[in-house]
Amino acid sequence: MSGQLLRTCDAGVLRVTLNRPEKLNALTSEMLGTSRNIFEGAATDSHVRAVLLTGAGRAFCVGQDLGEDGVGPGSDLGEWIERHYNPLVRAIRSLEKPVLARVNGVAAGAGANLAFACDIVVAGSSAQFIESFSRIGLLPDSGGTWMLPRLVGHARATALAMLGTPFSAKQACDWGAIWSVVADADLDAECERLSQMLASAPTKSLGAIKAAFAASWRSDIETQLERERDLQRMLGGTHDFREGVEAFKQKREPSFKGT
Ligand code: T3D
């Protein structure tokens, strides 16, 4: 794997680090392809029970590397998006395991929307988000036009996208775009705590929650009730459900296996 992307897996937590700090982790096609492969591989890797996505250095990610061949004016950006961005967003959204974004600094363009595609987003207090697309004549991609209005509401999403105004981690949290904001000095400890918590949780339960919430946006209540019934039936047959109930009865901590 190239040094532009770091991957380690330990105690059920797959850590993926965007690693071009001198370019604020601007995304190259190589990074996009490799990260897509990593997320797709995580789906079937039983050692992986949670994923932590972060950036090296002072930024989380500033989106597409605007200097890369094939993305300049006159290029077929639709083809670029379909080949490089949409597969990655689909891989994150369809992964039935939790994905935690550790936003350690600026998240701009597709970098912001990749964070919003993750399941839980924790940002350091100095981090900021920028829907910077309109500044260069584009619209939010990487699922941004889908996620942002759902996270922050139509009015805020529209202004953020049209104005390209940076918003702080605190604003993002107050508006419901992210889970929490912590002091920069506490970011590592908090993300470590959460990722370990997620990796020792009943993985199939978390996967079902993710799938059901995602499906709810395109479903009516009747369809969703049926979906909940079917998923609960599946979960009722898992080891972790048995363990959860046993542990409750025995007044001890459960030991979930993710099966
Ligand atoms: O185009 C398509 O294929 C369609 C897909 C689009 C997806 C997208 O993500 S479009 C949006 C792309 N991203 C942006 O427009 C953000 C551009 N960056 C910025 O506006 C600023 O860098 C920030 C406001 C995010 C941070 O500013 P600042 O002052 O803290 O840092 P800086 O000095 O601007 O950047 C530091 C270095 O990173 C600098 O390199 P240098 O001059 O020291 O060698 C800068 O050029 C580089 N950098 C920052 N963003 C990008 C980048 N290099 C390539 N691509 C970038 N997106």
PDB file of C-alpha atoms and ligand atoms in Angstrom:
ATOM      1  CA  MET A   1       0.000   0.000   0.000  1.00  0.00           C
ATOM      2  CA  SER A   2       1.299   3.479  -0.844  1.00  0.00           C
ATOM      3  CA  GLY A   3       2.280   5.789   1.978  1.00  0.00           C
ATOM      4  CA  GLN A   4      -0.624   8.099   1.041  1.00  0.00           C
ATOM      5  CA  LEU A   5      -2.938   5.853   2.999  1.00  0.00           C
ATOM      6  CA  LEU A   6      -2.120   4.051   6.229  1.00  0.00           C
ATOM      7  CA  ARG A   7      -4.014   0.992   7.419  1.00  0.00           C
ATOM      8  CA  THR A   8      -3.657  -0.820  10.723  1.00  0.00           C
ATOM      9  CA  CYS A   9      -5.966  -3.247  12.462  1.00  0.00           C
ATOM     10  CA  ASP A  10      -5.830  -3.928  16.165  1.00  0.00           C
ATOM     11  CA  ALA A  11      -8.349  -5.317  18.657  1.00  0.00           C
ATOM     12  CA  GLY A  12     -11.162  -5.170  16.132  1.00  0.00           C
ATOM     13  CA  VAL A  13     -10.505  -1.544  15.116  1.00  0.00           C
ATOM     14  CA  LEU A  14      -9.400  -0.867  11.545  1.00  0.00           C
ATOM     15  CA  ARG A  15      -7.641   2.505  11.431  1.00  0.00           C
ATOM     16  CA  VAL A  16      -7.502   4.228   8.063  1.00  0.00           C
ATOM     17  CA  THR A  17      -5.365   7.372   7.901  1.00  0.00           C
ATOM     18  CA  LEU A  18      -5.288   9.734   4.933  1.00  0.00           C
ATOM     19  CA  ASN A  19      -1.618  10.546   4.804  1.00  0.00           C
ATOM     20  CA  ARG A  20      -0.631  13.505   2.636  1.00  0.00           C
ATOM     21  CA  PRO A  21      -0.260  16.049   5.431  1.00  0.00           C
ATOM     22  CA  GLU A  22       1.728  18.507   3.282  1.00  0.00           C
ATOM     23  CA  LYS A  23      -1.337  18.764   0.965  1.00  0.00           C
ATOM     24  CA  LEU A  24      -3.865  18.628   3.817  1.00  0.00           C
ATOM     25  CA  ASN A  25      -4.692  15.067   2.736  1.00  0.00           C
ATOM     26  CA  ALA A  26      -6.081  16.138  -0.643  1.00  0.00           C
ATOM     27  CA  LEU A  27      -7.398  13.001  -2.277  1.00  0.00           C
ATOM     28  CA  THR A  28      -5.671  11.391  -5.238  1.00  0.00           C
ATOM     29  CA  SER A  29      -7.297   8.721  -7.366  1.00  0.00           C
ATOM     30  CA  GLU A  30      -4.873   6.250  -5.812  1.00  0.00           C
ATOM     31  CA  MET A  31      -6.019   7.155  -2.282  1.00  0.00           C
ATOM     32  CA  LEU A  32      -9.659   6.919  -3.338  1.00  0.00           C
ATOM     33  CA  GLY A  33      -9.207   3.514  -4.944  1.00  0.00           C
ATOM     34  CA  THR A  34      -7.216   2.112  -2.043  1.00  0.00           C
ATOM     35  CA  SER A  35      -9.623   3.403   0.589  1.00  0.00           C
ATOM     36  CA  ARG A  36     -12.549   1.974  -1.350  1.00  0.00           C
ATOM     37  CA  ASN A  37     -10.796  -1.426  -1.388  1.00  0.00           C
ATOM     38  CA  ILE A  38     -10.155  -1.164   2.332  1.00  0.00           C
ATOM     39  CA  PHE A  39     -13.798  -0.398   3.149  1.00  0.00           C
ATOM     40  CA  GLU A  40     -15.048  -3.132   0.832  1.00  0.00           C
ATOM     41  CA  GLY A  41     -12.588  -5.599   2.370  1.00  0.00           C
ATOM     42  CA  ALA A  42     -13.722  -4.649   5.879  1.00  0.00           C
ATOM     43  CA  ALA A  43     -17.179  -5.995   5.089  1.00  0.00           C
ATOM     44  CA  THR A  44     -15.959  -9.589   4.990  1.00  0.00           C
ATOM     45  CA  ASP A  45     -13.002  -9.365   7.378  1.00  0.00           C
ATOM     46  CA  SER A  46     -14.139 -10.853  10.677  1.00  0.00           C
ATOM     47  CA  HIS A  47     -11.198  -9.205  12.464  1.00  0.00           C
ATOM     48  CA  VAL A  48     -12.720  -5.809  11.712  1.00  0.00           C
ATOM     49  CA  ARG A  49     -15.587  -4.765  13.978  1.00  0.00           C
ATOM     50  CA  ALA A  50     -15.248  -0.974  13.675  1.00  0.00           C
ATOM     51  CA  VAL A  51     -13.438   1.458  11.376  1.00  0.00           C
ATOM     52  CA  LEU A  52     -11.769   4.713  12.366  1.00  0.00           C
ATOM     53  CA  LEU A  53     -11.150   7.180   9.521  1.00  0.00           C
ATOM     54  CA  THR A  54      -8.842  10.126  10.101  1.00  0.00           C
ATOM     55  CA  GLY A  55      -6.225  12.383   8.557  1.00  0.00           C
ATOM     56  CA  ALA A  56      -2.549  12.883   9.331  1.00  0.00           C
ATOM     57  CA  GLY A  57      -1.240  16.297  10.300  1.00  0.00           C
ATOM     58  CA  ARG A  58      -3.316  19.459  10.698  1.00  0.00           C
ATOM     59  CA  ALA A  59      -6.196  18.538   8.384  1.00  0.00           C
ATOM     60  CA  PHE A  60      -8.759  15.790   8.068  1.00  0.00           C
ATOM     61  CA  CYS A  61      -9.101  16.073   4.290  1.00  0.00           C
ATOM     62  CA  VAL A  62      -9.568  18.896   1.775  1.00  0.00           C
ATOM     63  CA  GLY A  63     -11.293  16.836  -0.896  1.00  0.00           C
ATOM     64  CA  GLN A  64     -10.105  16.196  -4.396  1.00  0.00           C
ATOM     65  CA  ASP A  65      -6.487  17.028  -5.218  1.00  0.00           C
ATOM     66  CA  LEU A  66      -7.203  19.859  -7.618  1.00  0.00           C
ATOM     67  CA  GLY A  67      -3.816  19.416  -9.271  1.00  0.00           C
ATOM     68  CA  GLU A  68      -4.411  15.851 -10.378  1.00  0.00           C
ATOM     69  CA  ASP A  69      -4.623  15.088 -14.088  1.00  0.00           C
ATOM     70  CA  GLY A  70      -8.173  14.373 -15.219  1.00  0.00           C
ATOM     71  CA  VAL A  71     -10.042  16.724 -12.892  1.00  0.00           C
ATOM     72  CA  GLY A  72      -9.372  20.088 -14.485  1.00  0.00           C
ATOM     73  CA  PRO A  73     -11.698  22.217 -16.587  1.00  0.00           C
ATOM     74  CA  GLY A  74     -12.928  20.311 -19.636  1.00  0.00           C
ATOM     75  CA  SER A  75     -12.536  16.922 -17.936  1.00  0.00           C
ATOM     76  CA  ASP A  76     -15.517  14.619 -17.583  1.00  0.00           C
ATOM     77  CA  LEU A  77     -16.086  15.116 -13.865  1.00  0.00           C
ATOM     78  CA  GLY A  78     -19.122  12.843 -13.963  1.00  0.00           C
ATOM     79  CA  GLU A  79     -16.940   9.976 -15.041  1.00  0.00           C
ATOM     80  CA  TRP A  80     -14.391  10.881 -12.368  1.00  0.00           C
ATOM     81  CA  ILE A  81     -17.043  10.938  -9.645  1.00  0.00           C
ATOM     82  CA  GLU A  82     -18.560   7.642 -10.769  1.00  0.00           C
ATOM     83  CA  ARG A  83     -15.172   5.960 -10.904  1.00  0.00           C
ATOM     84  CA  HIS A  84     -13.501   7.378  -7.790  1.00  0.00           C
ATOM     85  CA  TYR A  85     -15.959   8.914  -5.324  1.00  0.00           C
ATOM     86  CA  ASN A  86     -19.285   7.130  -5.581  1.00  0.00           C
ATOM     87  CA  PRO A  87     -17.790   3.660  -4.987  1.00  0.00           C
ATOM     88  CA  LEU A  88     -16.074   4.862  -1.821  1.00  0.00           C
ATOM     89  CA  VAL A  89     -19.202   6.523  -0.427  1.00  0.00           C
ATOM     90  CA  ARG A  90     -21.232   3.419  -1.267  1.00  0.00           C
ATOM     91  CA  ALA A  91     -18.638   1.236   0.475  1.00  0.00           C
ATOM     92  CA  ILE A  92     -18.818   3.344   3.653  1.00  0.00           C
ATOM     93  CA  ARG A  93     -22.606   3.597   3.676  1.00  0.00           C
ATOM     94  CA  SER A  94     -23.223  -0.077   2.912  1.00  0.00           C
ATOM     95  CA  LEU A  95     -20.655  -1.430   5.375  1.00  0.00           C
ATOM     96  CA  GLU A  96     -22.660  -3.110   8.112  1.00  0.00           C
ATOM     97  CA  LYS A  97     -20.083  -2.126  10.693  1.00  0.00           C
ATOM     98  CA  PRO A  98     -19.693   1.233  12.426  1.00  0.00           C
ATOM     99  CA  VAL A  99     -17.426   3.874  10.900  1.00  0.00           C
ATOM    100  CA  LEU A 100     -16.099   6.603  13.180  1.00  0.00           C
ATOM    101  CA  ALA A 101     -14.600   9.774  11.676  1.00  0.00           C
ATOM    102  CA  ARG A 102     -11.927  11.500  13.745  1.00  0.00           C
ATOM    103  CA  VAL A 103     -11.931  15.029  12.320  1.00  0.00           C
ATOM    104  CA  ASN A 104      -8.636  16.459  13.463  1.00  0.00           C
ATOM    105  CA  GLY A 105      -8.636  19.655  11.390  1.00  0.00           C
ATOM    106  CA  VAL A 106     -10.176  21.206   8.312  1.00  0.00           C
ATOM    107  CA  ALA A 107     -12.568  19.028   6.318  1.00  0.00           C
ATOM    108  CA  ALA A 108     -13.347  20.676   2.973  1.00  0.00           C
ATOM    109  CA  GLY A 109     -15.156  19.655  -0.207  1.00  0.00           C
ATOM    110  CA  ALA A 110     -15.389  15.904  -0.569  1.00  0.00           C
ATOM    111  CA  GLY A 111     -13.370  15.681   2.655  1.00  0.00           C
ATOM    112  CA  ALA A 112     -16.279  17.200   4.589  1.00  0.00           C
ATOM    113  CA  ASN A 113     -18.811  14.956   2.898  1.00  0.00           C
ATOM    114  CA  LEU A 114     -16.731  11.837   3.498  1.00  0.00           C
ATOM    115  CA  ALA A 115     -16.825  12.684   7.200  1.00  0.00           C
ATOM    116  CA  PHE A 116     -20.610  13.173   7.038  1.00  0.00           C
ATOM    117  CA  ALA A 117     -20.945   9.792   5.307  1.00  0.00           C
ATOM    118  CA  CYS A 118     -19.459   8.121   8.387  1.00  0.00           C
ATOM    119  CA  ASP A 119     -21.722   6.901  11.180  1.00  0.00           C
ATOM    120  CA  ILE A 120     -20.297   8.822  14.104  1.00  0.00           C
ATOM    121  CA  VAL A 121     -18.222  11.974  13.703  1.00  0.00           C
ATOM    122  CA  VAL A 122     -16.059  13.369  16.489  1.00  0.00           C
ATOM    123  CA  ALA A 123     -14.182  16.607  15.811  1.00  0.00           C
ATOM    124  CA  GLY A 124     -11.453  18.469  17.626  1.00  0.00           C
ATOM    125  CA  SER A 125     -12.480  21.942  18.730  1.00  0.00           C
ATOM    126  CA  SER A 126     -10.217  23.642  16.168  1.00  0.00           C
ATOM    127  CA  ALA A 127     -11.607  21.628  13.250  1.00  0.00           C
ATOM    128  CA  GLN A 128     -13.804  23.290  10.683  1.00  0.00           C
ATOM    129  CA  PHE A 129     -15.973  22.151   7.820  1.00  0.00           C
ATOM    130  CA  ILE A 130     -16.261  23.832   4.417  1.00  0.00           C
ATOM    131  CA  GLU A 131     -18.664  22.910   1.640  1.00  0.00           C
ATOM    132  CA  SER A 132     -16.157  24.556  -0.645  1.00  0.00           C
ATOM    133  CA  PHE A 133     -17.525  23.258  -3.955  1.00  0.00           C
ATOM    134  CA  SER A 134     -19.357  26.431  -5.003  1.00  0.00           C
ATOM    135  CA  ARG A 135     -16.118  28.380  -4.568  1.00  0.00           C
ATOM    136  CA  ILE A 136     -14.784  26.539  -7.614  1.00  0.00           C
ATOM    137  CA  GLY A 137     -18.030  26.316  -9.569  1.00  0.00           C
ATOM    138  CA  LEU A 138     -19.158  22.827  -8.487  1.00  0.00           C
ATOM    139  CA  LEU A 139     -21.890  21.352  -6.290  1.00  0.00           C
ATOM    140  CA  PRO A 140     -21.427  19.159  -3.210  1.00  0.00           C
ATOM    141  CA  ASP A 141     -20.719  15.571  -4.228  1.00  0.00           C
ATOM    142  CA  SER A 142     -19.759  12.428  -2.312  1.00  0.00           C
ATOM    143  CA  GLY A 143     -23.346  12.273  -1.098  1.00  0.00           C
ATOM    144  CA  GLY A 144     -23.290  15.834   0.248  1.00  0.00           C
ATOM    145  CA  THR A 145     -26.567  16.900  -1.355  1.00  0.00           C
ATOM    146  CA  TRP A 146     -28.198  13.863   0.268  1.00  0.00           C
ATOM    147  CA  MET A 147     -26.541  13.897   3.694  1.00  0.00           C
ATOM    148  CA  LEU A 148     -26.312  17.591   4.442  1.00  0.00           C
ATOM    149  CA  PRO A 149     -30.025  18.547   4.253  1.00  0.00           C
ATOM    150  CA  ARG A 150     -30.858  15.463   6.300  1.00  0.00           C
ATOM    151  CA  LEU A 151     -28.268  16.319   8.935  1.00  0.00           C
ATOM    152  CA  VAL A 152     -28.695  20.076   9.291  1.00  0.00           C
ATOM    153  CA  GLY A 153     -31.983  20.854   7.504  1.00  0.00           C
ATOM    154  CA  HIS A 154     -32.723  22.309   4.090  1.00  0.00           C
ATOM    155  CA  ALA A 155     -32.164  25.981   4.940  1.00  0.00           C
ATOM    156  CA  ARG A 156     -28.765  25.546   6.571  1.00  0.00           C
ATOM    157  CA  ALA A 157     -27.602  23.018   3.971  1.00  0.00           C
ATOM    158  CA  THR A 158     -28.530  25.401   1.167  1.00  0.00           C
ATOM    159  CA  ALA A 159     -26.696  28.340   2.715  1.00  0.00           C
ATOM    160  CA  LEU A 160     -23.641  26.258   3.595  1.00  0.00           C
ATOM    161  CA  ALA A 161     -23.427  24.909   0.064  1.00  0.00           C
ATOM    162  CA  MET A 162     -24.188  28.171  -1.739  1.00  0.00           C
ATOM    163  CA  LEU A 163     -22.016  30.420   0.388  1.00  0.00           C
ATOM    164  CA  GLY A 164     -19.182  27.963   1.024  1.00  0.00           C
ATOM    165  CA  THR A 165     -18.838  29.539   4.452  1.00  0.00           C
ATOM    166  CA  PRO A 166     -16.615  27.591   6.856  1.00  0.00           C
ATOM    167  CA  PHE A 167     -18.425  26.324   9.944  1.00  0.00           C
ATOM    168  CA  SER A 168     -16.820  25.318  13.176  1.00  0.00           C
ATOM    169  CA  ALA A 169     -16.870  21.955  14.878  1.00  0.00           C
ATOM    170  CA  LYS A 170     -19.105  23.481  17.551  1.00  0.00           C
ATOM    171  CA  GLN A 171     -21.578  24.767  14.951  1.00  0.00           C
ATOM    172  CA  ALA A 172     -21.534  21.387  13.221  1.00  0.00           C
ATOM    173  CA  CYS A 173     -22.341  19.750  16.541  1.00  0.00           C
ATOM    174  CA  ASP A 174     -25.008  22.293  17.545  1.00  0.00           C
ATOM    175  CA  TRP A 175     -26.699  21.811  14.145  1.00  0.00           C
ATOM    176  CA  GLY A 176     -26.703  18.028  14.394  1.00  0.00           C
ATOM    177  CA  ALA A 177     -24.158  17.357  11.638  1.00  0.00           C
ATOM    178  CA  ILE A 178     -21.733  15.547  13.941  1.00  0.00           C
ATOM    179  CA  TRP A 179     -21.879  13.596  17.194  1.00  0.00           C
ATOM    180  CA  SER A 180     -19.451  15.542  19.383  1.00  0.00           C
ATOM    181  CA  VAL A 181     -16.709  18.101  19.630  1.00  0.00           C
ATOM    182  CA  VAL A 182     -13.905  17.712  22.138  1.00  0.00           C
ATOM    183  CA  ALA A 183     -10.805  19.686  23.033  1.00  0.00           C
ATOM    184  CA  ASP A 184      -8.054  19.003  20.505  1.00  0.00           C
ATOM    185  CA  ALA A 185      -5.916  17.520  23.277  1.00  0.00           C
ATOM    186  CA  ASP A 186      -8.678  15.016  24.097  1.00  0.00           C
ATOM    187  CA  LEU A 187      -9.454  13.932  20.531  1.00  0.00           C
ATOM    188  CA  ASP A 188      -7.199  10.868  20.499  1.00  0.00           C
ATOM    189  CA  ALA A 189      -8.395   9.563  23.841  1.00  0.00           C
ATOM    190  CA  GLU A 190     -12.060  10.097  22.961  1.00  0.00           C
ATOM    191  CA  CYS A 191     -11.742   8.396  19.563  1.00  0.00           C
ATOM    192  CA  GLU A 192      -9.817   5.523  21.115  1.00  0.00           C
ATOM    193  CA  ARG A 193     -12.521   5.109  23.755  1.00  0.00           C
ATOM    194  CA  LEU A 194     -15.341   5.193  21.209  1.00  0.00           C
ATOM    195  CA  SER A 195     -13.647   2.926  18.680  1.00  0.00           C
ATOM    196  CA  GLN A 196     -12.936   0.304  21.350  1.00  0.00           C
ATOM    197  CA  MET A 197     -16.516   0.591  22.550  1.00  0.00           C
ATOM    198  CA  LEU A 198     -17.792   0.061  19.001  1.00  0.00           C
ATOM    199  CA  ALA A 199     -15.393  -2.825  18.341  1.00  0.00           C
ATOM    200  CA  SER A 200     -16.558  -4.695  21.428  1.00  0.00           C
ATOM    201  CA  ALA A 201     -20.254  -4.055  20.769  1.00  0.00           C
ATOM    202  CA  PRO A 202     -22.595  -6.594  19.155  1.00  0.00           C
ATOM    203  CA  THR A 203     -21.512  -5.912  15.564  1.00  0.00           C
ATOM    204  CA  LYS A 204     -24.581  -7.352  13.881  1.00  0.00           C
ATOM    205  CA  SER A 205     -26.823  -5.181  16.035  1.00  0.00           C
ATOM    206  CA  LEU A 206     -24.875  -2.072  14.998  1.00  0.00           C
ATOM    207  CA  GLY A 207     -24.932  -3.141  11.352  1.00  0.00           C
ATOM    208  CA  ALA A 208     -28.678  -3.631  11.492  1.00  0.00           C
ATOM    209  CA  ILE A 209     -29.161  -0.210  13.096  1.00  0.00           C
ATOM    210  CA  LYS A 210     -27.121   1.395  10.309  1.00  0.00           C
ATOM    211  CA  ALA A 211     -28.992  -0.442   7.556  1.00  0.00           C
ATOM    212  CA  ALA A 212     -32.412   0.258   9.065  1.00  0.00           C
ATOM    213  CA  PHE A 213     -31.747   3.968   9.590  1.00  0.00           C
ATOM    214  CA  ALA A 214     -30.422   4.310   6.028  1.00  0.00           C
ATOM    215  CA  ALA A 215     -33.454   2.531   4.599  1.00  0.00           C
ATOM    216  CA  SER A 216     -35.880   4.619   6.659  1.00  0.00           C
ATOM    217  CA  TRP A 217     -35.232   7.666   4.453  1.00  0.00           C
ATOM    218  CA  ARG A 218     -36.837   5.951   1.500  1.00  0.00           C
ATOM    219  CA  SER A 219     -39.525   4.014   3.383  1.00  0.00           C
ATOM    220  CA  ASP A 220     -42.964   4.578   4.828  1.00  0.00           C
ATOM    221  CA  ILE A 221     -43.727   3.499   8.389  1.00  0.00           C
ATOM    222  CA  GLU A 222     -45.339   0.233   7.319  1.00  0.00           C
ATOM    223  CA  THR A 223     -42.292  -0.810   5.296  1.00  0.00           C
ATOM    224  CA  GLN A 224     -40.044   0.180   8.154  1.00  0.00           C
ATOM    225  CA  LEU A 225     -42.040  -1.832  10.692  1.00  0.00           C
ATOM    226  CA  GLU A 226     -41.615  -4.854   8.459  1.00  0.00           C
ATOM    227  CA  ARG A 227     -37.895  -4.154   8.091  1.00  0.00           C
ATOM    228  CA  GLU A 228     -37.498  -3.914  11.876  1.00  0.00           C
ATOM    229  CA  ARG A 229     -39.332  -7.211  12.289  1.00  0.00           C
ATOM    230  CA  ASP A 230     -37.072  -8.977   9.794  1.00  0.00           C
ATOM    231  CA  LEU A 231     -33.850  -7.542  11.183  1.00  0.00           C
ATOM    232  CA  GLN A 232     -34.907  -8.316  14.755  1.00  0.00           C
ATOM    233  CA  ARG A 233     -35.652 -11.881  13.713  1.00  0.00           C
ATOM    234  CA  MET A 234     -32.109 -12.151  12.333  1.00  0.00           C
ATOM    235  CA  LEU A 235     -30.589 -10.589  15.472  1.00  0.00           C
ATOM    236  CA  GLY A 236     -32.596 -12.901  17.696  1.00  0.00           C
ATOM    237  CA  GLY A 237     -30.575 -15.795  16.298  1.00  0.00           C
ATOM    238  CA  THR A 238     -27.155 -14.317  17.041  1.00  0.00           C
ATOM    239  CA  HIS A 239     -24.650 -15.316  19.680  1.00  0.00           C
ATOM    240  CA  ASP A 240     -24.525 -11.729  20.887  1.00  0.00           C
ATOM    241  CA  PHE A 241     -28.240 -11.584  21.671  1.00  0.00           C
ATOM    242  CA  ARG A 242     -27.931 -14.754  23.776  1.00  0.00           C
ATOM    243  CA  GLU A 243     -24.849 -13.344  25.481  1.00  0.00           C
ATOM    244  CA  GLY A 244     -26.520  -9.982  26.123  1.00  0.00           C
ATOM    245  CA  VAL A 245     -29.503 -11.566  27.842  1.00  0.00           C
ATOM    246  CA  GLU A 246     -27.348 -14.033  29.809  1.00  0.00           C
ATOM    247  CA  ALA A 247     -25.073 -11.242  31.010  1.00  0.00           C
ATOM    248  CA  PHE A 248     -28.066  -9.165  32.044  1.00  0.00           C
ATOM    249  CA  LYS A 249     -29.520 -12.027  34.075  1.00  0.00           C
ATOM    250  CA  GLN A 250     -26.178 -12.817  35.664  1.00  0.00           C
ATOM    251  CA  LYS A 251     -25.558  -9.121  36.412  1.00  0.00           C
ATOM    252  CA  ARG A 252     -22.186  -9.092  34.610  1.00  0.00           C
ATOM    253  CA  GLU A 253     -20.675  -7.310  31.639  1.00  0.00           C
ATOM    254  CA  PRO A 254     -21.442  -9.015  28.318  1.00  0.00           C
ATOM    255  CA  SER A 255     -18.672 -10.359  26.117  1.00  0.00           C
ATOM    256  CA  PHE A 256     -19.837  -9.848  22.547  1.00  0.00           C
ATOM    257  CA  LYS A 257     -18.156 -11.633  19.651  1.00  0.00           C
ATOM    258  CA  GLY A 258     -19.760  -9.858  16.725  1.00  0.00           C
ATOM    259  CA  THR A 259     -21.541 -13.014  15.661  1.00  0.00           C
TER     260      THR A 259
HETATM  261  O1  T3D B   1     -12.840  17.973  -9.318  1.00  0.00           O
HETATM  262  C1  T3D B   1     -13.369  16.850  -9.397  1.00  0.00           C
HETATM  263  O2  T3D B   1     -12.792  15.830  -9.755  1.00  0.00           O
HETATM  264  C2  T3D B   1     -14.741  16.642  -8.877  1.00  0.00           C
HETATM  265  C3  T3D B   1     -14.642  16.219  -7.469  1.00  0.00           C
HETATM  266  C4  T3D B   1     -14.662  17.149  -6.538  1.00  0.00           C
HETATM  267  C5  T3D B   1     -14.536  16.802  -5.128  1.00  0.00           C
HETATM  268  C6  T3D B   1     -14.001  17.956  -4.321  1.00  0.00           C
HETATM  269  O3  T3D B   1     -13.558  17.695  -3.241  1.00  0.00           O
HETATM  270  S1  T3D B   1     -14.049  19.533  -4.960  1.00  0.00           S
HETATM  271  C7  T3D B   1     -13.410  20.515  -3.610  1.00  0.00           C
HETATM  272  C8  T3D B   1     -11.908  20.491  -3.562  1.00  0.00           C
HETATM  273  N1  T3D B   1     -11.380  21.151  -2.382  1.00  0.00           N
HETATM  274  C9  T3D B   1     -11.309  22.467  -2.263  1.00  0.00           C
HETATM  275  O4  T3D B   1     -11.747  23.233  -3.093  1.00  0.00           O
HETATM  276  C10 T3D B   1     -10.576  22.987  -1.039  1.00  0.00           C
HETATM  277  C11 T3D B   1      -9.307  23.706  -1.473  1.00  0.00           C
HETATM  278  N2  T3D B   1      -8.490  24.104  -0.333  1.00  0.00           N
HETATM  279  C12 T3D B   1      -8.730  25.235   0.347  1.00  0.00           C
HETATM  280  O5  T3D B   1      -9.665  25.983   0.121  1.00  0.00           O
HETATM  281  C13 T3D B   1      -7.758  25.550   1.445  1.00  0.00           C
HETATM  282  O6  T3D B   1      -6.606  24.756   1.306  1.00  0.00           O
HETATM  283  C14 T3D B   1      -8.323  25.341   2.867  1.00  0.00           C
HETATM  284  C15 T3D B   1      -9.332  26.459   3.200  1.00  0.00           C
HETATM  285  C16 T3D B   1      -9.011  23.990   2.999  1.00  0.00           C
HETATM  286  C17 T3D B   1      -7.184  25.397   3.917  1.00  0.00           C
HETATM  287  O7  T3D B   1      -6.483  26.603   3.747  1.00  0.00           O
HETATM  288  P1  T3D B   1      -5.066  26.810   4.462  1.00  0.00           P
HETATM  289  O8  T3D B   1      -4.702  28.244   4.281  1.00  0.00           O
HETATM  290  O9  T3D B   1      -5.131  26.297   5.855  1.00  0.00           O
HETATM  291  O10 T3D B   1      -4.021  25.846   3.703  1.00  0.00           O
HETATM  292  P2  T3D B   1      -3.436  26.068   2.216  1.00  0.00           P
HETATM  293  O11 T3D B   1      -2.207  26.871   2.304  1.00  0.00           O
HETATM  294  O12 T3D B   1      -4.496  26.530   1.310  1.00  0.00           O
HETATM  295  O13 T3D B   1      -3.072  24.547   1.815  1.00  0.00           O
HETATM  296  C18 T3D B   1      -1.868  23.911   2.262  1.00  0.00           C
HETATM  297  C19 T3D B   1      -1.339  23.105   1.091  1.00  0.00           C
HETATM  298  O14 T3D B   1      -2.341  22.152   0.690  1.00  0.00           O
HETATM  299  C20 T3D B   1      -1.082  23.974  -0.131  1.00  0.00           C
HETATM  300  O15 T3D B   1      -0.010  23.384  -0.824  1.00  0.00           O
HETATM  301  P3  T3D B   1       1.383  24.205  -1.036  1.00  0.00           P
HETATM  302  O16 T3D B   1       1.048  25.485  -1.719  1.00  0.00           O
HETATM  303  O17 T3D B   1       1.881  24.427   0.381  1.00  0.00           O
HETATM  304  O18 T3D B   1       2.239  23.273  -1.809  1.00  0.00           O
HETATM  305  C21 T3D B   1      -2.347  23.812  -0.939  1.00  0.00           C
HETATM  306  O19 T3D B   1      -2.178  24.058  -2.312  1.00  0.00           O
HETATM  307  C22 T3D B   1      -2.659  22.345  -0.688  1.00  0.00           C
HETATM  308  N3  T3D B   1      -4.073  22.047  -0.918  1.00  0.00           N
HETATM  309  C23 T3D B   1      -5.117  22.406  -0.181  1.00  0.00           C
HETATM  310  N4  T3D B   1      -6.236  21.956  -0.724  1.00  0.00           N
HETATM  311  C24 T3D B   1      -5.889  21.269  -1.824  1.00  0.00           C
HETATM  312  C25 T3D B   1      -4.494  21.328  -1.964  1.00  0.00           C
HETATM  313  N5  T3D B   1      -3.844  20.750  -2.977  1.00  0.00           N
HETATM  314  C26 T3D B   1      -4.574  20.109  -3.898  1.00  0.00           C
HETATM  315  N6  T3D B   1      -5.909  20.010  -3.827  1.00  0.00           N
HETATM  316  C27 T3D B   1      -6.604  20.560  -2.828  1.00  0.00           C
HETATM  317  N7  T3D B   1      -7.942  20.395  -2.754  1.00  0.00           N
END
